[in-house]
mmCIF file of C-alpha atoms in Angstrom:
data_model
loop_
_atom_site.group_PDB
_atom_site.id
_atom_site.type_symbol
_atom_site.label_atom_id
_atom_site.label_comp_id
_atom_site.label_asym_id
_atom_site.label_seq_id
_atom_site.Cartn_x
_atom_site.Cartn_y
_atom_site.Cartn_z
ATOM 1 C CA MET A 163 -88.522 68.058 15.903
ATOM 2 C CA GLY A 164 -85.628 70.494 16.212
ATOM 3 C CA SER A 165 -85.440 74.126 15.229
ATOM 4 C CA LYS A 166 -84.925 75.316 11.698
ATOM 5 C CA SER A 167 -81.365 75.543 10.415
ATOM 6 C CA ASN A 168 -79.656 78.910 10.407
ATOM 7 C CA TRP A 169 -79.680 78.803 6.603
ATOM 8 C CA ALA A 170 -83.441 78.325 6.525
ATOM 9 C CA VAL A 171 -83.808 81.333 8.813
ATOM 10 C CA ILE A 172 -81.569 83.390 6.509
ATOM 11 C CA GLY A 173 -83.770 82.346 3.598
ATOM 12 C CA GLU A 174 -86.858 83.516 5.464
ATOM 13 C CA ILE A 175 -85.229 86.870 6.176
ATOM 14 C CA MET A 176 -84.285 87.269 2.514
ATOM 15 C CA ARG A 177 -87.776 86.373 1.350
ATOM 16 C CA SER A 178 -89.301 88.778 3.862
ATOM 17 C CA LEU A 179 -87.026 91.618 2.724
ATOM 18 C CA ARG A 180 -87.819 91.010 -0.935
ATOM 19 C CA SER A 181 -91.561 90.601 -0.520
ATOM 20 C CA GLY A 182 -91.681 93.584 1.824
ATOM 21 C CA ALA A 183 -90.183 95.679 -0.967
ATOM 22 C CA GLY A 184 -92.846 94.408 -3.369
ATOM 23 C CA MET A 185 -90.333 92.713 -5.656
ATOM 24 C CA SER A 186 -91.096 89.437 -7.396
ATOM 25 C CA LEU A 187 -88.707 86.486 -7.327
ATOM 26 C CA THR A 188 -88.223 86.836 -11.088
ATOM 27 C CA ASP A 189 -87.272 90.510 -10.878
ATOM 28 C CA ALA A 190 -84.986 89.900 -7.904
ATOM 29 C CA SER A 191 -83.149 87.065 -9.644
ATOM 30 C CA GLN A 192 -82.545 89.268 -12.678
ATOM 31 C CA MET A 193 -81.244 92.152 -10.584
ATOM 32 C CA MET A 194 -79.054 89.845 -8.491
ATOM 33 C CA GLY A 195 -77.635 88.086 -11.542
ATOM 34 C CA VAL A 196 -78.628 84.586 -10.409
ATOM 35 C CA SER A 197 -81.138 82.062 -11.657
ATOM 36 C CA LYS A 198 -84.682 82.187 -10.349
ATOM 37 C CA GLY A 199 -84.405 78.532 -9.294
ATOM 38 C CA HIS A 200 -81.275 79.142 -7.248
ATOM 39 C CA LEU A 201 -82.749 82.188 -5.552
ATOM 40 C CA SER A 202 -85.909 80.256 -4.759
ATOM 41 C CA HIS A 203 -83.826 77.478 -3.196
ATOM 42 C CA VAL A 204 -81.864 80.020 -1.147
ATOM 43 C CA GLU A 205 -85.038 81.606 0.189
ATOM 44 C CA CYS A 206 -86.379 78.149 1.064
ATOM 45 C CA GLY A 207 -83.165 77.225 2.864
ATOM 46 C CA ARG A 208 -82.161 74.483 0.404
ATOM 47 C CA ASP A 209 -79.154 76.377 -1.047
ATOM 48 C CA ARG A 210 -76.663 78.499 0.855
ATOM 49 C CA PRO A 211 -76.244 82.091 -0.334
ATOM 50 C CA GLY A 212 -72.812 83.480 -1.154
ATOM 51 C CA VAL A 213 -71.328 86.634 0.305
ATOM 52 C CA GLY A 214 -72.121 88.570 -2.861
ATOM 53 C CA LEU A 215 -75.813 87.700 -2.714
ATOM 54 C CA ILE A 216 -76.030 88.634 0.957
ATOM 55 C CA GLU A 217 -74.328 91.949 0.226
ATOM 56 C CA ARG A 218 -76.686 92.775 -2.657
ATOM 57 C CA TYR A 219 -79.769 91.953 -0.537
ATOM 58 C CA GLU A 220 -78.420 94.121 2.300
ATOM 59 C CA GLU A 221 -77.874 97.078 -0.024
ATOM 60 C CA MET A 222 -80.990 96.724 -2.168
ATOM 61 C CA PHE A 223 -83.463 96.137 0.660
ATOM 62 C CA SER A 224 -81.763 98.255 3.382
ATOM 63 C CA ALA A 225 -81.456 95.381 5.861
ATOM 64 C CA ASP A 226 -79.288 97.494 8.203
ATOM 65 C CA GLY A 227 -76.984 94.610 9.120
ATOM 66 C CA LEU A 228 -79.707 92.126 10.081
ATOM 67 C CA LEU A 229 -78.886 89.791 7.203
ATOM 68 C CA TRP A 230 -75.132 90.127 7.722
ATOM 69 C CA SER A 231 -75.611 89.260 11.384
ATOM 70 C CA ALA A 232 -77.565 86.098 10.616
ATOM 71 C CA TYR A 233 -75.125 85.115 7.843
ATOM 72 C CA ILE A 234 -72.085 85.429 10.105
ATOM 73 C CA ALA A 235 -73.833 83.381 12.794
ATOM 74 C CA ALA A 236 -74.561 80.633 10.274
ATOM 75 C CA ARG A 237 -71.006 80.590 8.904
ATOM 76 C CA THR A 238 -69.317 80.570 12.309
ATOM 77 C CA ASN A 239 -71.980 78.423 13.994
ATOM 78 C CA ARG A 240 -71.184 80.260 17.227
ATOM 79 C CA GLN A 241 -74.730 80.664 18.402
ATOM 80 C CA ALA A 242 -77.956 79.087 17.263
ATOM 81 C CA LEU A 243 -80.544 81.642 16.230
ATOM 82 C CA PRO A 244 -83.523 81.881 18.577
ATOM 83 C CA GLN A 245 -86.365 80.047 16.857
ATOM 84 C CA PRO A 246 -90.078 79.567 17.351
ATOM 85 C CA ALA A 247 -90.818 76.250 19.048
ATOM 86 C CA VAL A 248 -92.298 73.646 16.742
ATOM 87 C CA ASP A 249 -93.093 70.980 19.346
ATOM 88 C CA GLY A 250 -95.868 72.858 21.094
ATOM 89 C CA ARG A 251 -94.049 73.708 24.316
ATOM 90 C CA TYR A 252 -94.530 77.467 23.769
ATOM 91 C CA PRO A 253 -96.290 79.777 24.115
ATOM 92 C CA VAL A 254 -97.256 78.883 27.679
ATOM 93 C CA PRO A 255 -100.985 79.529 28.241
ATOM 94 C CA GLY A 256 -101.410 82.819 30.069
ATOM 95 C CA ASP A 257 -97.852 84.013 29.354
ATOM 96 C CA ALA A 258 -97.628 87.631 28.156
ATOM 97 C CA VAL A 259 -95.062 90.414 27.946
ATOM 98 C CA HIS A 260 -95.486 94.169 27.525
ATOM 99 C CA PHE A 261 -92.795 96.602 26.412
ATOM 100 C CA ILE A 262 -92.805 99.640 28.714
ATOM 101 C CA ARG A 263 -89.968 101.860 27.542
ATOM 102 C CA ASP A 264 -86.331 102.269 26.579
ATOM 103 C CA VAL A 265 -84.526 103.149 29.794
ATOM 104 C CA THR A 266 -81.297 103.960 27.937
ATOM 105 C CA VAL A 267 -80.246 104.603 24.320
ATOM 106 C CA PRO A 268 -83.566 105.142 22.533
ATOM 107 C CA ASP A 269 -83.826 104.151 18.875
ATOM 108 C CA GLY A 270 -82.089 106.578 16.555
ATOM 109 C CA THR A 271 -79.395 107.570 19.051
ATOM 110 C CA VAL A 272 -76.218 108.804 17.321
ATOM 111 C CA LEU A 273 -73.021 107.396 18.827
ATOM 112 C CA PRO A 274 -69.304 107.451 17.964
ATOM 113 C CA PRO A 275 -67.514 104.329 16.659
ATOM 114 C CA ASP A 276 -66.134 101.721 19.079
ATOM 115 C CA PHE A 277 -68.134 103.225 21.942
ATOM 116 C CA SER A 278 -69.176 101.082 24.914
ATOM 117 C CA PHE A 279 -72.633 101.536 26.417
ATOM 118 C CA ARG A 280 -75.391 99.665 28.230
ATOM 119 C CA LYS A 281 -78.767 99.198 26.604
ATOM 120 C CA VAL A 282 -81.673 98.771 29.015
ATOM 121 C CA TRP A 283 -85.269 97.882 28.160
ATOM 122 C CA ARG A 284 -88.095 97.891 30.719
ATOM 123 C CA VAL A 285 -90.750 95.235 30.200
ATOM 124 C CA GLY A 286 -93.678 93.973 32.239
ATOM 125 C CA ASN A 287 -94.902 90.474 32.980
ATOM 126 C CA VAL A 288 -98.566 91.103 32.223
ATOM 127 C CA GLY A 289 -99.584 87.452 32.129
ATOM 128 C CA SER A 290 -100.378 84.814 34.721
ATOM 129 C CA VAL A 291 -97.075 82.914 34.481
ATOM 130 C CA LEU A 292 -94.039 83.355 36.731
ATOM 131 C CA TRP A 293 -90.924 84.104 34.679
ATOM 132 C CA GLN A 294 -88.038 81.849 35.663
ATOM 133 C CA GLY A 295 -84.972 80.690 33.755
ATOM 134 C CA ARG A 296 -85.408 83.190 30.928
ATOM 135 C CA TRP A 297 -82.803 84.814 28.730
ATOM 136 C CA LEU A 298 -82.742 87.658 26.245
ATOM 137 C CA ALA A 299 -80.999 86.206 23.187
ATOM 138 C CA ARG A 300 -79.677 88.134 20.244
ATOM 139 C CA VAL A 301 -80.985 87.137 16.822
ATOM 140 C CA GLY A 302 -77.872 86.557 14.736
ATOM 141 C CA SER A 303 -74.193 86.950 15.485
ATOM 142 C CA PRO A 304 -73.082 89.059 18.478
ATOM 143 C CA PHE A 305 -70.427 90.691 16.278
ATOM 144 C CA GLY A 306 -69.548 91.128 12.630
ATOM 145 C CA HIS A 307 -69.386 93.394 9.622
ATOM 146 C CA GLY A 308 -71.063 96.719 10.332
ATOM 147 C CA ILE A 309 -72.951 95.626 13.447
ATOM 148 C CA PRO A 310 -72.476 96.453 17.151
ATOM 149 C CA TRP A 311 -70.962 93.929 19.569
ATOM 150 C CA SER A 312 -72.848 92.384 22.477
ATOM 151 C CA PRO A 313 -73.037 89.104 24.373
ATOM 152 C CA SER A 314 -75.089 86.499 22.549
ATOM 153 C CA ARG A 315 -77.532 86.438 25.480
ATOM 154 C CA VAL A 316 -78.102 87.842 28.976
ATOM 155 C CA ARG A 317 -80.061 86.459 31.921
ATOM 156 C CA ILE A 318 -83.447 87.984 32.730
ATOM 157 C CA ASP A 319 -84.188 88.335 36.442
ATOM 158 C CA ASP A 320 -87.023 86.138 37.662
ATOM 159 C CA THR A 321 -90.199 88.203 37.468
ATOM 160 C CA SER A 322 -93.520 87.528 39.136
ATOM 161 C CA GLN A 323 -96.917 88.024 37.553
ATOM 162 C CA GLY A 324 -97.629 91.742 37.301
ATOM 163 C CA GLY A 325 -93.974 92.566 37.905
ATOM 164 C CA VAL A 326 -91.627 94.832 35.975
ATOM 165 C CA VAL A 327 -88.027 94.022 35.032
ATOM 166 C CA ASP A 328 -85.167 95.964 33.463
ATOM 167 C CA ILE A 329 -83.111 93.935 30.988
ATOM 168 C CA GLU A 330 -79.572 95.251 30.550
ATOM 169 C CA VAL A 331 -77.144 94.360 27.764
ATOM 170 C CA PRO A 332 -73.541 95.640 27.540
ATOM 171 C CA MET A 333 -72.776 96.722 23.972
ATOM 172 C CA ARG A 334 -70.146 98.423 21.833
ATOM 173 C CA THR A 335 -70.758 100.257 18.585
ATOM 174 C CA GLN A 336 -69.205 99.053 15.365
ATOM 175 C CA CYS A 337 -66.158 100.791 13.935
ATOM 176 C CA MET A 338 -67.892 101.513 10.631
ATOM 177 C CA GLY A 339 -70.282 104.425 10.294
ATOM 178 C CA GLY A 340 -73.919 103.883 9.413
ATOM 179 C CA THR A 341 -77.197 102.622 10.824
ATOM 180 C CA ALA A 342 -77.386 99.272 12.588
ATOM 181 C CA GLN A 343 -80.329 97.383 14.038
ATOM 182 C CA VAL A 344 -80.172 94.483 16.489
ATOM 183 C CA ARG A 345 -83.113 92.256 17.417
ATOM 184 C CA TRP A 346 -83.602 90.175 20.570
ATOM 185 C CA LYS A 347 -85.952 87.395 21.683
ATOM 186 C CA ILE A 348 -86.933 86.024 25.091
ATOM 187 C CA VAL A 349 -85.863 82.369 25.172
ATOM 188 C CA ASP A 350 -85.308 79.488 27.557
ATOM 189 C CA GLU A 351 -82.014 77.773 28.411
ATOM 190 C CA GLU A 352 -82.114 75.758 25.174
ATOM 191 C CA GLY A 353 -82.890 78.757 22.987
ATOM 192 C CA TRP A 354 -86.612 78.108 22.441
ATOM 193 C CA ASP A 355 -88.643 81.271 21.882
ATOM 194 C CA PHE A 356 -91.230 81.876 24.626
ATOM 195 C CA PHE A 357 -93.294 84.036 22.258
ATOM 196 C CA PRO A 358 -93.092 82.329 18.836
ATOM 197 C CA ASP A 359 -95.646 84.500 17.048
ATOM 198 C CA PRO A 360 -93.969 85.343 13.677
ATOM 199 C CA GLY A 361 -95.443 88.828 13.856
ATOM 200 C CA ARG A 362 -93.690 89.599 17.154
ATOM 201 C CA LEU A 363 -90.335 91.266 16.479
ATOM 202 C CA GLY A 364 -89.089 91.097 20.057
ATOM 203 C CA LEU A 365 -86.922 93.877 21.475
ATOM 204 C CA LEU A 366 -85.119 96.121 18.986
ATOM 205 C CA LEU A 367 -82.205 98.510 19.107
ATOM 206 C CA THR A 368 -81.460 100.892 16.242
ATOM 207 C CA ILE A 369 -78.411 103.147 16.458
ATOM 208 C CA ILE A 370 -76.568 105.461 14.085
ATOM 209 C CA VAL A 371 -72.777 105.441 14.217
ATOM 210 C CA ASP A 372 -71.046 108.649 13.093
ATOM 211 C CA GLU A 373 -67.274 109.065 13.295
ATOM 212 C CA ASP A 374 -67.767 112.765 14.046
ATOM 213 C CA ALA A 375 -70.271 112.192 16.843
ATOM 214 C CA PRO A 376 -69.100 113.252 20.325
ATOM 215 C CA SER A 377 -69.488 111.012 23.328
ATOM 216 C CA PRO A 378 -73.027 111.523 24.712
ATOM 217 C CA PRO A 379 -73.414 113.491 27.942
ATOM 218 C CA TRP A 380 -74.512 110.372 29.828
ATOM 219 C CA ALA A 381 -71.369 108.410 28.864
ATOM 220 C CA GLY A 382 -69.704 108.831 32.245
ATOM 221 C CA GLU A 383 -72.821 107.631 34.068
ATOM 222 C CA GLN A 384 -72.653 104.247 32.306
ATOM 223 C CA ARG A 385 -68.996 103.536 33.017
#
């Protein structure tokens, strides 16, 4: 079996946002101005949401660009979203990862618009499996409305058991002010998620873009 379609993933995100806010499908359909049946089909991946519905979900449930990112990826079909494996290949027995720290740009950093920087996470291979042929893949589009730019994926250096690796991603802030969050997953060459636990968010970056923000003091060090 293959991975879920991008539209099914978008539906899951929408359902998660709504349920996380404690709103029923009936109440949401009334507030969105659509039928309950249509909204149910959208959240199940059977119907495709329109731009207006995506925008209302973003605003009502404070999705911080996550839904826009996934929507743009689905419309452009530029990059398949990293998905949990459904054929049993992952997780590999004994495979484990541990987040150590943000080396650069901690969550909540305020940056100016259209500003280039490098995000670095430090993670540890705390399992019994050698990491080879792994990538850090962005969940959703690598660019779009109100979200920072980045490559769709970057290579992770091979890492032995017990080893530590820094994962670096070149990025550029969006031109629009506001908060943006980007999520990443560790995948193989084909895009299969090595850690498919639905409760595992992966690596996150949350930044605040302010047109009045000065360049940070470390800007020259990253050039």
